[in-house]
Amino acid sequence: MTENPFFTPSPLVYQLPPYAEIRQEHYLPAYERGMAEQLAEIAAITDTHSIPTFENTLVALERSGQLLSRVDAVFRNQSSSDTTELLDEVEATVSPLLAAHHDAIHLDQKLFARIEALYEARAGLELDPESLRLLERRYTAFVRSGARLGAAEQARLRELNAELAALGTTFQQNVNAATRAAALVVDSAEELAGLSEGAIAGAAENAKVLGRGGAYVLSLKSTSGQPELAQLSDRSVRERLLAASLARGGEANGPLAIRMAGLRAERAALLGFPSHAAYVVADETAGTVEAVSGLLTRLVEPAVANARREAAELAEVAAADGIEEIAAHDWAYYSEKVRQASYQVDAAALRPYFELERVLKDGVFFAAKLAYGLSFTERPELTAHHPDARVFEVFEEDGGSLGLFIGDFHARASKRGGAWMDELVGQSGLTGLRPVVLNNLNIPRPAPGEPALLSWDEVRTLFHEFGHALHGLFSDVTYPLFAGTAVPRDFVEFPSQVNEMWMVRPEVLANYARHHETGEPLPAELVERMTAAEGFGQGFRTVEYLAATLLDWAWHTLPQGHEVADAGEFEERALAEAGIAFPAIPPRYRTPYFQHIFSSGYSAGYYAYIWSEVLDADTVRWFETNGKSVRDSGELFRRELLARGNSSDPLESFRAVVGRAPETGPLLERRGLA
């Protein structure tokens, strides 16, 4: 297949993948050739009789696998954002092959011997700091991947990795199918009373797209809670919607979760760790299971107490409707009523001020200009992976080019739930590549001719994901291993959470929060009420998040050999033992659709959001109180932290910005837990 577009570097600007030429049938041959090429490149390193040097071993390893990197970056996004049955088949085929390929490299004894020899002699190699870190990180990665194990143990490790890769793919595909199947279908607009006219029209359009013309369809988001629960006035419809969300995937994915947790525990024991969590955290900024457990335990009691106070407020309002006890499907609805009564903030009334195009250009892009001097030019002549996706070229303050940003904002049946960032091309001084980054969101598509109006949470998500994009765009490292967001899992959410601060900065909010019809700015008094209302609901949000985090922790602190009979029963018991069981607040993700931990690389790592928020809250306070201009603060944050990727210790990068170690006080104040 010499015509396969992956076989040669893309001729397009920034090596943007040539999507106009890429076909589904190109992926598998490109994967096969890419893996074969990299193994040949590894053999060229190990077959030499020369003495190992940094150049002929580490640099050669960094240069290897460029074809594989090209196809993998494109496929990973394509299979998540616009999948098909054929792509699902390719993913099921490729996942265990990639796991085996990873093992073939990291269990290559000749290659490890060369790296180990350099590692032991590192003090005399006179390497620059980034090169020394590359040697240390590569050595650690090989050891953690089993390079020191005996032959029998390595054989079992290969089996474990292959099965886990296959199960993770199946889990993900099951979630996608279950989420589509569980969409709530109603026959009349009256059943959707409480939703805006635009939202109802969008549900009708969604029904048409899904072949249910004449009905109304609310497709599910990835989380347990669904945004429509805050507006739907028919309690029975709310109950049906939440029940559909919570029941997703249990029959298929419950047994998979049990199997995966057991295999991960066995693998951790093989590598010398008491649990999968211990294995994961040892290579994160947290360092130990005790550090993570300590933080989570400290937060549970005040979070639950805060949630109980909120529940009492909701119960008073619900009593007027004859509801004796707040159920999970009531919480968002009566929270909205409390916000309206106590703060005069109506979430539905806010939407007209948050039109997608304006939020993107006059909010997200505007904030990037204020803090970092960036500008954006849309490039409609460049083809992306889907007609919905839009390509923007990003420029520095001096007019120099930086990279490409692709935005794919709307939900569709072929896209998995949630929101995420991908790097299609990673920056590297070694390869000369500059970044091409992509944000995927799941904003409901409006009816034809209507604007896409965002909720407050969707605005936050837009800013959050763009924080990840900036992390990739600003990468300024030599080695591909360190580029962009390739940082510890419990650090990667920190820059994206910091970027959320701009959505409420007065100069940014005033620039984008304008009525889509009249152009009138969001009233100043409403801004004040919104700010005050932000504190209400922190109990719910913290308990919802902590429940999911502690569920992840429960699955992945299991020792080898621990038997779990039923995933649902395990989940219920784990939440109760953690003191976070709260019937009216389900975990943000339940086990059967917890993609983060069973298919997306966050196993034993969902704590990363709250761990990173410690750094985030502290950094936001630094931005507000350091006495520097926004532009100067942004430049320092970019230079000392965002640009460095993982080329230096992330916490040292934090200290280089803030001037000290992180403190938890700002986080506790933000969450109402102080």
mmCIF file with all atom_site columns, N, CA, C and O in Angstrom, residues 430-447:
data_model
loop_
_atom_site.group_PDB
_atom_site.id
_atom_site.type_symbol
_atom_site.label_atom_id
_atom_site.label_alt_id
_atom_site.label_comp_id
_atom_site.label_asym_id
_atom_site.label_entity_id
_atom_site.label_seq_id
_atom_site.pdbx_PDB_ins_code
_atom_site.Cartn_x
_atom_site.Cartn_y
_atom_site.Cartn_z
_atom_site.occupancy
_atom_site.B_iso_or_equiv
_atom_site.pdbx_formal_charge
_atom_site.auth_seq_id
_atom_site.auth_comp_id
_atom_site.auth_asym_id
_atom_site.auth_atom_id
_atom_site.pdbx_PDB_model_num
ATOM 1  N N  . LEU A 1 430 ? 14.058  17.902 18.754 1.00 0.00 ? 430 LEU A N  1
ATOM 2  C CA . LEU A 1 430 ? 14.816  16.839 18.102 1.00 0.00 ? 430 LEU A CA 1
ATOM 3  C C  . LEU A 1 430 ? 14.274  16.546 16.703 1.00 0.00 ? 430 LEU A C  1
ATOM 4  O O  . LEU A 1 430 ? 15.030  16.377 15.751 1.00 0.00 ? 430 LEU A O  1
ATOM 5  N N  . THR A 1 431 ? 12.956  16.484 16.575 1.00 0.00 ? 431 THR A N  1
ATOM 6  C CA . THR A 1 431 ? 12.339  16.168 15.284 1.00 0.00 ? 431 THR A CA 1
ATOM 7  C C  . THR A 1 431 ? 12.003  17.402 14.469 1.00 0.00 ? 431 THR A C  1
ATOM 8  O O  . THR A 1 431 ? 11.702  17.299 13.273 1.00 0.00 ? 431 THR A O  1
ATOM 9  N N  . GLY A 1 432 ? 12.019  18.571 15.123 1.00 0.00 ? 432 GLY A N  1
ATOM 10 C CA . GLY A 1 432 ? 11.653  19.805 14.427 1.00 0.00 ? 432 GLY A CA 1
ATOM 11 C C  . GLY A 1 432 ? 10.157  20.002 14.267 1.00 0.00 ? 432 GLY A C  1
ATOM 12 O O  . GLY A 1 432 ? 9.724   20.938 13.576 1.00 0.00 ? 432 GLY A O  1
ATOM 13 N N  . LEU A 1 433 ? 9.355   19.159 14.904 1.00 0.00 ? 433 LEU A N  1
ATOM 14 C CA . LEU A 1 433 ? 7.902   19.264 14.764 1.00 0.00 ? 433 LEU A CA 1
ATOM 15 C C  . LEU A 1 433 ? 7.337   20.334 15.685 1.00 0.00 ? 433 LEU A C  1
ATOM 16 O O  . LEU A 1 433 ? 7.840   20.564 16.795 1.00 0.00 ? 433 LEU A O  1
ATOM 17 N N  . ARG A 1 434 ? 6.289   20.968 15.202 1.00 0.00 ? 434 ARG A N  1
ATOM 18 C CA . ARG A 1 434 ? 5.555   21.944 16.012 1.00 0.00 ? 434 ARG A CA 1
ATOM 19 C C  . ARG A 1 434 ? 4.154   21.412 16.289 1.00 0.00 ? 434 ARG A C  1
ATOM 20 O O  . ARG A 1 434 ? 3.637   20.578 15.545 1.00 0.00 ? 434 ARG A O  1
ATOM 21 N N  . PRO A 1 435 ? 3.492   21.894 17.332 1.00 0.00 ? 435 PRO A N  1
ATOM 22 C CA . PRO A 1 435 ? 2.292   21.219 17.822 1.00 0.00 ? 435 PRO A CA 1
ATOM 23 C C  . PRO A 1 435 ? 1.034   21.441 16.983 1.00 0.00 ? 435 PRO A C  1
ATOM 24 O O  . PRO A 1 435 ? 0.784   22.520 16.458 1.00 0.00 ? 435 PRO A O  1
ATOM 25 N N  . VAL A 1 436 ? 0.254   20.362 16.891 1.00 0.00 ? 436 VAL A N  1
ATOM 26 C CA . VAL A 1 436 ? -1.114  20.400 16.381 1.00 0.00 ? 436 VAL A CA 1
ATOM 27 C C  . VAL A 1 436 ? -1.967  19.744 17.454 1.00 0.00 ? 436 VAL A C  1
ATOM 28 O O  . VAL A 1 436 ? -1.807  18.545 17.727 1.00 0.00 ? 436 VAL A O  1
ATOM 29 N N  . VAL A 1 437 ? -2.828  20.521 18.101 1.00 0.00 ? 437 VAL A N  1
ATOM 30 C CA . VAL A 1 437 ? -3.596  20.015 19.234 1.00 0.00 ? 437 VAL A CA 1
ATOM 31 C C  . VAL A 1 437 ? -5.085  20.141 18.939 1.00 0.00 ? 437 VAL A C  1
ATOM 32 O O  . VAL A 1 437 ? -5.512  20.950 18.105 1.00 0.00 ? 437 VAL A O  1
ATOM 33 N N  . LEU A 1 438 ? -5.874  19.363 19.658 1.00 0.00 ? 438 LEU A N  1
ATOM 34 C CA . LEU A 1 438 ? -7.295  19.259 19.349 1.00 0.00 ? 438 LEU A CA 1
ATOM 35 C C  . LEU A 1 438 ? -8.103  19.167 20.625 1.00 0.00 ? 438 LEU A C  1
ATOM 36 O O  . LEU A 1 438 ? -7.723  18.451 21.556 1.00 0.00 ? 438 LEU A O  1
ATOM 37 N N  . ASN A 1 439 ? -9.210  19.885 20.683 1.00 0.00 ? 439 ASN A N  1
ATOM 38 C CA . ASN A 1 439 ? -10.180 19.765 21.775 1.00 0.00 ? 439 ASN A CA 1
ATOM 39 C C  . ASN A 1 439 ? -11.461 19.134 21.258 1.00 0.00 ? 439 ASN A C  1
ATOM 40 O O  . ASN A 1 439 ? -12.004 19.556 20.226 1.00 0.00 ? 439 ASN A O  1
ATOM 41 N N  . ASN A 1 440 ? -11.944 18.121 21.961 1.00 0.00 ? 440 ASN A N  1
ATOM 42 C CA . ASN A 1 440 ? -13.253 17.520 21.707 1.00 0.00 ? 440 ASN A CA 1
ATOM 43 C C  . ASN A 1 440 ? -14.191 17.843 22.860 1.00 0.00 ? 440 ASN A C  1
ATOM 44 O O  . ASN A 1 440 ? -13.830 17.636 24.026 1.00 0.00 ? 440 ASN A O  1
ATOM 45 N N  . LEU A 1 441 ? -15.386 18.356 22.554 1.00 0.00 ? 441 LEU A N  1
ATOM 46 C CA . LEU A 1 441 ? -16.433 18.565 23.540 1.00 0.00 ? 441 LEU A CA 1
ATOM 47 C C  . LEU A 1 441 ? -17.692 17.861 23.062 1.00 0.00 ? 441 LEU A C  1
ATOM 48 O O  . LEU A 1 441 ? -17.718 17.288 21.968 1.00 0.00 ? 441 LEU A O  1
ATOM 49 N N  . ASN A 1 442 ? -18.743 17.916 23.863 1.00 0.00 ? 442 ASN A N  1
ATOM 50 C CA . ASN A 1 442 ? -20.013 17.290 23.507 1.00 0.00 ? 442 ASN A CA 1
ATOM 51 C C  . ASN A 1 442 ? -21.167 18.257 23.763 1.00 0.00 ? 442 ASN A C  1
ATOM 52 O O  . ASN A 1 442 ? -22.122 17.949 24.479 1.00 0.00 ? 442 ASN A O  1
ATOM 53 N N  . ILE A 1 443 ? -21.089 19.429 23.153 1.00 0.00 ? 443 ILE A N  1
ATOM 54 C CA . ILE A 1 443 ? -22.153 20.422 23.267 1.00 0.00 ? 443 ILE A CA 1
ATOM 55 C C  . ILE A 1 443 ? -23.307 20.000 22.360 1.00 0.00 ? 443 ILE A C  1
ATOM 56 O O  . ILE A 1 443 ? -23.082 19.709 21.177 1.00 0.00 ? 443 ILE A O  1
ATOM 57 N N  . PRO A 1 444 ? -24.533 19.927 22.877 1.00 0.00 ? 444 PRO A N  1
ATOM 58 C CA . PRO A 1 444 ? -25.663 19.511 22.026 1.00 0.00 ? 444 PRO A CA 1
ATOM 59 C C  . PRO A 1 444 ? -25.785 20.403 20.794 1.00 0.00 ? 444 PRO A C  1
ATOM 60 O O  . PRO A 1 444 ? -25.644 21.626 20.875 1.00 0.00 ? 444 PRO A O  1
ATOM 61 N N  . ARG A 1 445 ? -26.051 19.776 19.667 1.00 0.00 ? 445 ARG A N  1
ATOM 62 C CA . ARG A 1 445 ? -26.206 20.519 18.421 1.00 0.00 ? 445 ARG A CA 1
ATOM 63 C C  . ARG A 1 445 ? -27.558 21.231 18.422 1.00 0.00 ? 445 ARG A C  1
ATOM 64 O O  . ARG A 1 445 ? -28.594 20.609 18.686 1.00 0.00 ? 445 ARG A O  1
ATOM 65 N N  . PRO A 1 446 ? -27.577 22.521 18.133 1.00 0.00 ? 446 PRO A N  1
ATOM 66 C CA . PRO A 1 446 ? -28.860 23.227 18.094 1.00 0.00 ? 446 PRO A CA 1
ATOM 67 C C  . PRO A 1 446 ? -29.657 22.867 16.847 1.00 0.00 ? 446 PRO A C  1
ATOM 68 O O  . PRO A 1 446 ? -29.129 22.257 15.907 1.00 0.00 ? 446 PRO A O  1
ATOM 69 N N  . ALA A 1 447 ? -30.933 23.247 16.843 1.00 0.00 ? 447 ALA A N  1
ATOM 70 C CA . ALA A 1 447 ? -31.736 23.065 15.639 1.00 0.00 ? 447 ALA A CA 1
ATOM 71 C C  . ALA A 1 447 ? -31.153 23.920 14.519 1.00 0.00 ? 447 ALA A C  1
ATOM 72 O O  . ALA A 1 447 ? -30.487 24.935 14.774 1.00 0.00 ? 447 ALA A O  1
#
